[in-house]
PDB file of C-alpha atoms in Angstrom:
ATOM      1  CA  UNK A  30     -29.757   0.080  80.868  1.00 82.00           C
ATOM      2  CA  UNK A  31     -29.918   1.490  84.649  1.00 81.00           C
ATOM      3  CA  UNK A  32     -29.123  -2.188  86.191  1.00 85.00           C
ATOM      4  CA  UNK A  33     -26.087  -2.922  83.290  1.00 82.00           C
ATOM      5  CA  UNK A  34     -24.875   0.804  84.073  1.00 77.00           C
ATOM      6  CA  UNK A  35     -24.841   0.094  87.955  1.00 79.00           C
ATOM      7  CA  UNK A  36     -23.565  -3.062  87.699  1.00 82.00           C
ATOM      8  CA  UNK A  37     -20.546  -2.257  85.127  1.00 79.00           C
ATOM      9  CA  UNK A  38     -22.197  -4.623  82.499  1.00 82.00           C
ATOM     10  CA  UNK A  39     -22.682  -4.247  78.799  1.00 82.00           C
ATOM     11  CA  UNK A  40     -26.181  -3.839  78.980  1.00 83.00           C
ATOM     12  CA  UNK A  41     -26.287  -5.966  75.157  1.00 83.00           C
ATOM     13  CA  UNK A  42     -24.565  -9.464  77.088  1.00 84.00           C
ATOM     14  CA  UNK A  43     -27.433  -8.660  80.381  1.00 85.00           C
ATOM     15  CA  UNK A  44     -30.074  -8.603  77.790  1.00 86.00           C
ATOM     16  CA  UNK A  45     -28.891 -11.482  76.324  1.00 85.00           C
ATOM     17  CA  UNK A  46     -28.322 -13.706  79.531  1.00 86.00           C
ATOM     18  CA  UNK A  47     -31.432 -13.170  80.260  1.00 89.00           C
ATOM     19  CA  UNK A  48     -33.553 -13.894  77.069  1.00 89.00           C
ATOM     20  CA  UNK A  49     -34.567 -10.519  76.608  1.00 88.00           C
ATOM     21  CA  UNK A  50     -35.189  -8.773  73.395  1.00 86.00           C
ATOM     22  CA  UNK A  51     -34.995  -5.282  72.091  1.00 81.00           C
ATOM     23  CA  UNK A  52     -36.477  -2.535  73.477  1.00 80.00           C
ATOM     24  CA  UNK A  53     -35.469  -4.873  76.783  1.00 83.00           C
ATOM     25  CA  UNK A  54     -38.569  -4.444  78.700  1.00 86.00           C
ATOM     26  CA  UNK A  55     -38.600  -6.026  81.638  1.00 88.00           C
ATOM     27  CA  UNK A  56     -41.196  -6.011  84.950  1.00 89.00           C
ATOM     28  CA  UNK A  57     -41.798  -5.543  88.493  1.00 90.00           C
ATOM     29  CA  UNK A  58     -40.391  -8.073  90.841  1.00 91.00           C
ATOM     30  CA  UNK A  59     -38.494  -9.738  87.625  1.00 89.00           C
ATOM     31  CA  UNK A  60     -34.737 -11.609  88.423  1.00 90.00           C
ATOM     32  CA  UNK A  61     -32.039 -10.926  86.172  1.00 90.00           C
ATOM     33  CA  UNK A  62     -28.655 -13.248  86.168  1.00 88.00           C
ATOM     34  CA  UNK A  63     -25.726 -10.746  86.471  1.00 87.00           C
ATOM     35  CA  UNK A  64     -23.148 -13.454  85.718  1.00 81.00           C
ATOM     36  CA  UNK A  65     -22.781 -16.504  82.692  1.00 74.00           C
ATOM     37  CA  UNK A  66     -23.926 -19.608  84.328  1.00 69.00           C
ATOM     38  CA  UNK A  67     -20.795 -21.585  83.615  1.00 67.00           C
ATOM     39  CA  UNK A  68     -18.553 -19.071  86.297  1.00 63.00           C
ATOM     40  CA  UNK A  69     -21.348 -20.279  88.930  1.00 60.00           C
ATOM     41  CA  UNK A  70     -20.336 -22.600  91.408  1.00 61.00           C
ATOM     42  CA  UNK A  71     -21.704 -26.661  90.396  1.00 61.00           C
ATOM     43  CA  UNK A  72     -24.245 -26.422  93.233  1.00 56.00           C
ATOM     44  CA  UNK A  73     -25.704 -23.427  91.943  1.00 52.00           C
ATOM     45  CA  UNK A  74     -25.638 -23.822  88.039  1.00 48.00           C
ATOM     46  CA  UNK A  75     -27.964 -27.019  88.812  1.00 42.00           C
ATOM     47  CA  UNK A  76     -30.944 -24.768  88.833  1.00 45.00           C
ATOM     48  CA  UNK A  77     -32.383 -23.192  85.306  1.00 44.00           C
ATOM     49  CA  UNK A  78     -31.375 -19.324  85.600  1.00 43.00           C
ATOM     50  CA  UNK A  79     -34.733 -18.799  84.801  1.00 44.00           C
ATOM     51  CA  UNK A  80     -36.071 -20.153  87.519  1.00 42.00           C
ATOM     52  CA  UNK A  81     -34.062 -19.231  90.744  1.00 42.00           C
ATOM     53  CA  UNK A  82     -31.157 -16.967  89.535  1.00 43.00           C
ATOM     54  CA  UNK A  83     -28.467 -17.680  91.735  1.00 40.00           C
ATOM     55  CA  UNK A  84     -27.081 -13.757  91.055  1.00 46.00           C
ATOM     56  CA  UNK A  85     -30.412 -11.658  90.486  1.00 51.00           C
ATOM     57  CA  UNK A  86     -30.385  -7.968  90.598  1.00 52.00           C
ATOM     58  CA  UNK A  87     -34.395  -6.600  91.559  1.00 48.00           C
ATOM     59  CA  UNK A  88     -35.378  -4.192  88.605  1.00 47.00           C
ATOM     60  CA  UNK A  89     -36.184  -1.138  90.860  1.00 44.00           C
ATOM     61  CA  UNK A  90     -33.952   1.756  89.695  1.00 41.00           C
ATOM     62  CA  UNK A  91     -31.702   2.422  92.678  1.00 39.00           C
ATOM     63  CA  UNK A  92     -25.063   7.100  89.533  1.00 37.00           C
ATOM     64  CA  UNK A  93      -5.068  16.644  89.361  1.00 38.00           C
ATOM     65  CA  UNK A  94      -4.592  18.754  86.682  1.00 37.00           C
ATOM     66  CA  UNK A  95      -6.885  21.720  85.695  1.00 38.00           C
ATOM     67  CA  UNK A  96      -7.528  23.210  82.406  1.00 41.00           C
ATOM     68  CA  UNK A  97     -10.260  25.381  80.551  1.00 40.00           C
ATOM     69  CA  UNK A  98     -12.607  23.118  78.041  1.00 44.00           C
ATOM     70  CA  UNK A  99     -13.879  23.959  75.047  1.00 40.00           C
ATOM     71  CA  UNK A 100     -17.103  22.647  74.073  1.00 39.00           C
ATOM     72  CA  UNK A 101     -18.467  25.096  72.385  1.00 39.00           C
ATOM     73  CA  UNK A 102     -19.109  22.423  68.331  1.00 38.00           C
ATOM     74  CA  UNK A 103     -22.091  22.235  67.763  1.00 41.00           C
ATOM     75  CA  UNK A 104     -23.621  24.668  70.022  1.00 41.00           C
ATOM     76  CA  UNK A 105     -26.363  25.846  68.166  1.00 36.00           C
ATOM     77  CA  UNK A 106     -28.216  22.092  67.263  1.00 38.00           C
ATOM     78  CA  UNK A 107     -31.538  22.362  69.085  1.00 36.00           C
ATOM     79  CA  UNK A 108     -33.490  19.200  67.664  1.00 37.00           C
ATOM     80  CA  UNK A 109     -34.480  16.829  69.979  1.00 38.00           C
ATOM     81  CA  UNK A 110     -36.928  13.762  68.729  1.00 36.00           C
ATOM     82  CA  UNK A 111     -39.347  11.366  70.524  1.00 34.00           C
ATOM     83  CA  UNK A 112     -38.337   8.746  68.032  1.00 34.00           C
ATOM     84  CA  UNK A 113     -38.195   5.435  69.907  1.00 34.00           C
ATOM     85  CA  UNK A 114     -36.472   3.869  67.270  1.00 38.00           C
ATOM     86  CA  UNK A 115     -33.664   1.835  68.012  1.00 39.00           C
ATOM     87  CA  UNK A 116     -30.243   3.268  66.608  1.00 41.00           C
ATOM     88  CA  UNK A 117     -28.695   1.297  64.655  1.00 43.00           C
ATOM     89  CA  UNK A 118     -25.332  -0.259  64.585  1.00 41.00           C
ATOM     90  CA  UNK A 119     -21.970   1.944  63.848  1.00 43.00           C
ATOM     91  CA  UNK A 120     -18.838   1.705  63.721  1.00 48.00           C
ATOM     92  CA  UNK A 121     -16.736   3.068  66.295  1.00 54.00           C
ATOM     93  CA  UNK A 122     -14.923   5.679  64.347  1.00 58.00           C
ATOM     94  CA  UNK A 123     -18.430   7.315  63.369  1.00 75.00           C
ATOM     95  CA  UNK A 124     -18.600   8.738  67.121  1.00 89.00           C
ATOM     96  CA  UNK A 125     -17.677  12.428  66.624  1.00 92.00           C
ATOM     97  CA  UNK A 126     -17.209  13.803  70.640  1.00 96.00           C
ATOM     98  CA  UNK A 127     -17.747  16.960  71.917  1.00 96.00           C
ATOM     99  CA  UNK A 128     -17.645  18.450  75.395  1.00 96.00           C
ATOM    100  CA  UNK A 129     -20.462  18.429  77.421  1.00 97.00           C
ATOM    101  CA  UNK A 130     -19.932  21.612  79.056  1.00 97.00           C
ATOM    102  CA  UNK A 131     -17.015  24.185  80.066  1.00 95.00           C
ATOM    103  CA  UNK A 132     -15.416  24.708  82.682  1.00 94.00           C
ATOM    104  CA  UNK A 133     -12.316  23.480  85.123  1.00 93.00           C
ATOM    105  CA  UNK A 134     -11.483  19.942  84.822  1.00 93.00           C
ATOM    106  CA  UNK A 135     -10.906  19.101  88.388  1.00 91.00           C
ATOM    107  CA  UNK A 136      -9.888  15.060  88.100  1.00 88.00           C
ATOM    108  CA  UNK A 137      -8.844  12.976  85.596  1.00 85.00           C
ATOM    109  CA  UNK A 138     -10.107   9.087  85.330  1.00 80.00           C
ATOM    110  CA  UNK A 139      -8.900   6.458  87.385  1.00 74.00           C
ATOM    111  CA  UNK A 140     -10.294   3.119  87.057  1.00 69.00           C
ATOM    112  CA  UNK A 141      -9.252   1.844  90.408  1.00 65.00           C
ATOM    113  CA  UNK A 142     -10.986   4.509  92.330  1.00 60.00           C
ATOM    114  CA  UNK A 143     -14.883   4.219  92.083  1.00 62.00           C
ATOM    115  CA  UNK A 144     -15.632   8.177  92.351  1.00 66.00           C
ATOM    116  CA  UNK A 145     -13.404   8.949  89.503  1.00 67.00           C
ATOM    117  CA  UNK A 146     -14.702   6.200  86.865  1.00 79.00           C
ATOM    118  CA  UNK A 147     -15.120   9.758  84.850  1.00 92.00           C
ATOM    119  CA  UNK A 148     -13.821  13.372  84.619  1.00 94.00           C
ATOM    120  CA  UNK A 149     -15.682  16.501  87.140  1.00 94.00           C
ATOM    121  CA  UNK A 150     -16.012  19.630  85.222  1.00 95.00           C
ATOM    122  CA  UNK A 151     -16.549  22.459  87.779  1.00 95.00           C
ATOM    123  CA  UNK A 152     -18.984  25.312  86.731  1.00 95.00           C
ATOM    124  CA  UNK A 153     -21.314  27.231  87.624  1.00 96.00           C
ATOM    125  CA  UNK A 154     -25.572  26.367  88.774  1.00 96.00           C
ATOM    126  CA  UNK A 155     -27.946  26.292  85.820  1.00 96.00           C
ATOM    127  CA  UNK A 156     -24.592  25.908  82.973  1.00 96.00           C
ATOM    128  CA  UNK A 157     -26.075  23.997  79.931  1.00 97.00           C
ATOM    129  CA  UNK A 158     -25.261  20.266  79.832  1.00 98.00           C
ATOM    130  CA  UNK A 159     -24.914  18.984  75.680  1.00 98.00           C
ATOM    131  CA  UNK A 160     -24.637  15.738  74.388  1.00 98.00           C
ATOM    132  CA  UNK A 161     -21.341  14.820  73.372  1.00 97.00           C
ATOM    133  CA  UNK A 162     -22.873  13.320  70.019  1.00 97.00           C
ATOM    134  CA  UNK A 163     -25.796  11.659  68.442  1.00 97.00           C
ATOM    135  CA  UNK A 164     -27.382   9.003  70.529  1.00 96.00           C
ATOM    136  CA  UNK A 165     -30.766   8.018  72.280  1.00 95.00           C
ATOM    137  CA  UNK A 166     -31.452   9.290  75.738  1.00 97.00           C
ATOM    138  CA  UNK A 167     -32.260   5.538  77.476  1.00 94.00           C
ATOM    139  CA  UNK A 168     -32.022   6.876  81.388  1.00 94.00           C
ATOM    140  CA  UNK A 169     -33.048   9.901  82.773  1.00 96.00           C
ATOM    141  CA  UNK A 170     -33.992  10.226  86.452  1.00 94.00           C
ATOM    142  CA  UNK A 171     -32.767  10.168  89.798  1.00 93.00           C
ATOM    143  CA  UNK A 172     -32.925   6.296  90.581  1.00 87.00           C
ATOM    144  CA  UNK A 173     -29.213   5.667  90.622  1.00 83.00           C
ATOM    145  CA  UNK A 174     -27.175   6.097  93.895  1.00 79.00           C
ATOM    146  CA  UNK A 175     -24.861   8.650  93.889  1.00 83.00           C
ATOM    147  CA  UNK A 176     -24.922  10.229  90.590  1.00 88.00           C
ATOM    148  CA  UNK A 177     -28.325  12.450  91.666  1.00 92.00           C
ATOM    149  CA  UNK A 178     -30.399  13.847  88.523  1.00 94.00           C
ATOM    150  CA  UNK A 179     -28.865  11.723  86.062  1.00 95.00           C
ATOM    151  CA  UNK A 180     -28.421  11.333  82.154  1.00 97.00           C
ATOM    152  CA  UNK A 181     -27.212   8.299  80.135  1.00 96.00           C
ATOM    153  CA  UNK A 182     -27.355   8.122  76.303  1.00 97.00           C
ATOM    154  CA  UNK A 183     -26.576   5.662  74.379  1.00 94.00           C
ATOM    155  CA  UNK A 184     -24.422   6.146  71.310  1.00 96.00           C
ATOM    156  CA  UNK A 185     -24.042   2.568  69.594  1.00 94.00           C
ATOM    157  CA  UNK A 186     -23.536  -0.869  70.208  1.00 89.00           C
ATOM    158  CA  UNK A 187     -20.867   0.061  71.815  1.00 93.00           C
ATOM    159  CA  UNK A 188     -20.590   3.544  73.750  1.00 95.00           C
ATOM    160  CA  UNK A 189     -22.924   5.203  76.335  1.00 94.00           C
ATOM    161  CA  UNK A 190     -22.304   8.809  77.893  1.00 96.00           C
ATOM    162  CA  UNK A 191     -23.592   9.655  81.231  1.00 95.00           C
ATOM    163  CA  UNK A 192     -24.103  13.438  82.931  1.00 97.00           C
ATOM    164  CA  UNK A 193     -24.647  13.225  86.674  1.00 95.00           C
ATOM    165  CA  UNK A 194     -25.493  15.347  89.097  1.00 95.00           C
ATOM    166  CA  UNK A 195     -27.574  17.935  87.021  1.00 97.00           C
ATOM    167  CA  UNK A 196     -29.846  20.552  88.767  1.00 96.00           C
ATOM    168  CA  UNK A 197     -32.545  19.398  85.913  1.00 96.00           C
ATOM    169  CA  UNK A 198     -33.094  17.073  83.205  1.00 97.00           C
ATOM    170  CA  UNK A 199     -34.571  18.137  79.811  1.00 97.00           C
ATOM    171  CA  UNK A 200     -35.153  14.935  77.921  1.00 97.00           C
ATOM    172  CA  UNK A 201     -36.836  12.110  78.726  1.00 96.00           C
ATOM    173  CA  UNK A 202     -35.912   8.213  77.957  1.00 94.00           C
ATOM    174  CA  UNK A 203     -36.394   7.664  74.699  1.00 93.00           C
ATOM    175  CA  UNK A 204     -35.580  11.002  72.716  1.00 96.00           C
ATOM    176  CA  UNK A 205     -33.146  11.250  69.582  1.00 97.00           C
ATOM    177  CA  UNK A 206     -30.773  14.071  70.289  1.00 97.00           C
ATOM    178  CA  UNK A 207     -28.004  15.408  68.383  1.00 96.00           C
ATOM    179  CA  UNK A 208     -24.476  16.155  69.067  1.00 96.00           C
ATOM    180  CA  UNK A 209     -24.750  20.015  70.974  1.00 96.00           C
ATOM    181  CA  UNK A 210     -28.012  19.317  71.994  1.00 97.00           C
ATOM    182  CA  UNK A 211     -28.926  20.877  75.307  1.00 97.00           C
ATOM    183  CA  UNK A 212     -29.808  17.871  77.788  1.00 98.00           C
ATOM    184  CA  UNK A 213     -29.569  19.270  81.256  1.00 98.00           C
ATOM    185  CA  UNK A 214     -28.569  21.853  83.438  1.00 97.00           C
ATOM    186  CA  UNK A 215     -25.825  21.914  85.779  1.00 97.00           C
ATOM    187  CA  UNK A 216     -26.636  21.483  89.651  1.00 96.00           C
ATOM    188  CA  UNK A 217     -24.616  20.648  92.781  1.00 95.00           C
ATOM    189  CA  UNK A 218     -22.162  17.929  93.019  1.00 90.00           C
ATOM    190  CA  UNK A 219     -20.302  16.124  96.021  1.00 81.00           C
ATOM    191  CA  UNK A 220     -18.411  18.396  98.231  1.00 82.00           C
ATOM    192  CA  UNK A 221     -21.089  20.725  97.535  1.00 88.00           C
ATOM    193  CA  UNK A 222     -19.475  22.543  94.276  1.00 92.00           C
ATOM    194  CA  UNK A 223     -21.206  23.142  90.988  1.00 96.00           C
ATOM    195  CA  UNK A 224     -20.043  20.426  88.675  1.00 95.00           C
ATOM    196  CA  UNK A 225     -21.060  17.730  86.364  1.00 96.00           C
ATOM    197  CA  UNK A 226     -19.915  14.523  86.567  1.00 95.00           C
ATOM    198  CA  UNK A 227     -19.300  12.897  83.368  1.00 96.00           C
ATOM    199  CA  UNK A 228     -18.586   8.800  81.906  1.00 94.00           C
ATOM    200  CA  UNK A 229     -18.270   7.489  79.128  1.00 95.00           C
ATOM    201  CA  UNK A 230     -18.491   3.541  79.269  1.00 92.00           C
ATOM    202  CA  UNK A 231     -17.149   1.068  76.215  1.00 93.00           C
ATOM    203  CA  UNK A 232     -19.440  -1.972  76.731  1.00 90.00           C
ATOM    204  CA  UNK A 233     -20.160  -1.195  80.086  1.00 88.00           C
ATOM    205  CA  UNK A 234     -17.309  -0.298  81.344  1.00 89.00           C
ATOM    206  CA  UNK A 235     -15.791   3.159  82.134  1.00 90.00           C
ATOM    207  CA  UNK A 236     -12.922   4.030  80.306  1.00 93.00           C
ATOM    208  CA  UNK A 237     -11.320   7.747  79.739  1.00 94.00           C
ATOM    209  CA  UNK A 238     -13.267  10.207  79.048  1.00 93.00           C
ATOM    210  CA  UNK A 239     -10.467  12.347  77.819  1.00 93.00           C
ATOM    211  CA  UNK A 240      -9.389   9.451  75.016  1.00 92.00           C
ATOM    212  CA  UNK A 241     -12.545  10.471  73.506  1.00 94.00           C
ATOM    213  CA  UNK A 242     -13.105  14.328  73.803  1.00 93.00           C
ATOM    214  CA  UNK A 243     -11.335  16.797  71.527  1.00 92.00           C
ATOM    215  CA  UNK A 244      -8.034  17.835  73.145  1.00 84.00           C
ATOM    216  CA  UNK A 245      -8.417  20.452  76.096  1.00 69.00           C
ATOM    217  CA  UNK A 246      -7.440  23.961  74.605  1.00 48.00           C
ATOM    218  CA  UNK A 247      -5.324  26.472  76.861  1.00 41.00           C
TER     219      UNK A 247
END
């Protein structure tokens, strides 16, 4: 999940380039193809993938307008599991989003600039961090550049929700949590301000958070 997420590829189409299987484990020192085959150049697709990978990522883990947010659905769900359980399948619609926090929304998404492929909720050190809805925690740790103590959960097939930059992380990869469930903590951001940086990504790629979470209320 850590190497589709840094990359900006659905971590389902990685899995399968590679010949890997659910839960996707993978090992030390182990090439992964980042790209189909057929968009290599001739003199490269003449070697198996498997191999010499012509485009191999190593497995070593390496992350306006203002308004208040409301985030406060759901507050109160406290369960989280240790269920390793793949989730199944659902359909898109069956995603109910919440806020991950409150506070001052200080950008808004802009694809075309890489430090605002989310929204930055300013806050305050130690805030709670929720999940914005069911899912299974599958990252949390600090081995992706620039996104610090770092949270991704994955909601379907299709959606995963990351929470960077938190002063702690209270789940661990793996874990079944709720919508509302506490999963981190706010800590420091860039420019040194109390925030949490926040994605959500539609088959790998980041899209708008604010598409997805309830509308901000004045």
């Amino acid at each position: 999940y850590s190497i589709a997420w840094r990359y900006g590829l659905d971590f389902t189409e990685l899995a399968q380039l590679n010949g890997i299987s659910e839960p996707y484990l993978i090992k030390p020192g182990q090439q992964l193809v980042l790209i189909k085959p057929q968009t290599l150049p001739p003199a490269i697709t003449s070697t198996t993938a498997s191999a010499q990978p012509a485009t191999a990522a190593s497995t070593r883990q390496a992350p306006a307008t203002t308004g208040s947010l409301s985030g406060e659905t759901n507050r109160h769900s406290t369960g989280v599991g240790t269920s390793a359980n793949i989730l199944p399948a659902v359909a898109d619609k069956d995603v109910n989003w919440q806020w991950p926090t409150d506070g001052k929304l200080l950008n808004r998404f802009s694809s075309g600039d890489l430090n605002k492929r989310g929204i930055d909720i300013a806050g305050k050190i130690g805030q709670p961090v929720y999940a914005v809805a069911d899912g299974k925690v599958v990252y949390s740790g600090t081995g992706l550049a620039d996104y610090g103590n770092l949270v991704i959960v994955k909601h379907n097939s299709t959606y995963l929700s990351a929470y960077a930059f938190n002063k702690s992380r209270l789940v661990k990869e793996g874990m079944q949590v709720k919508s509302g469930t506490k999963i981190a903590v706010m800590g420091m951001g860039k420019d040194n301000q109390p925030m949490l940086h926040f994605q959500i990504r539609k088959k790998g790629k980041p899209v708008d958070p604010l598409r997805y979470l309830p509308d901000i209320k004045d």
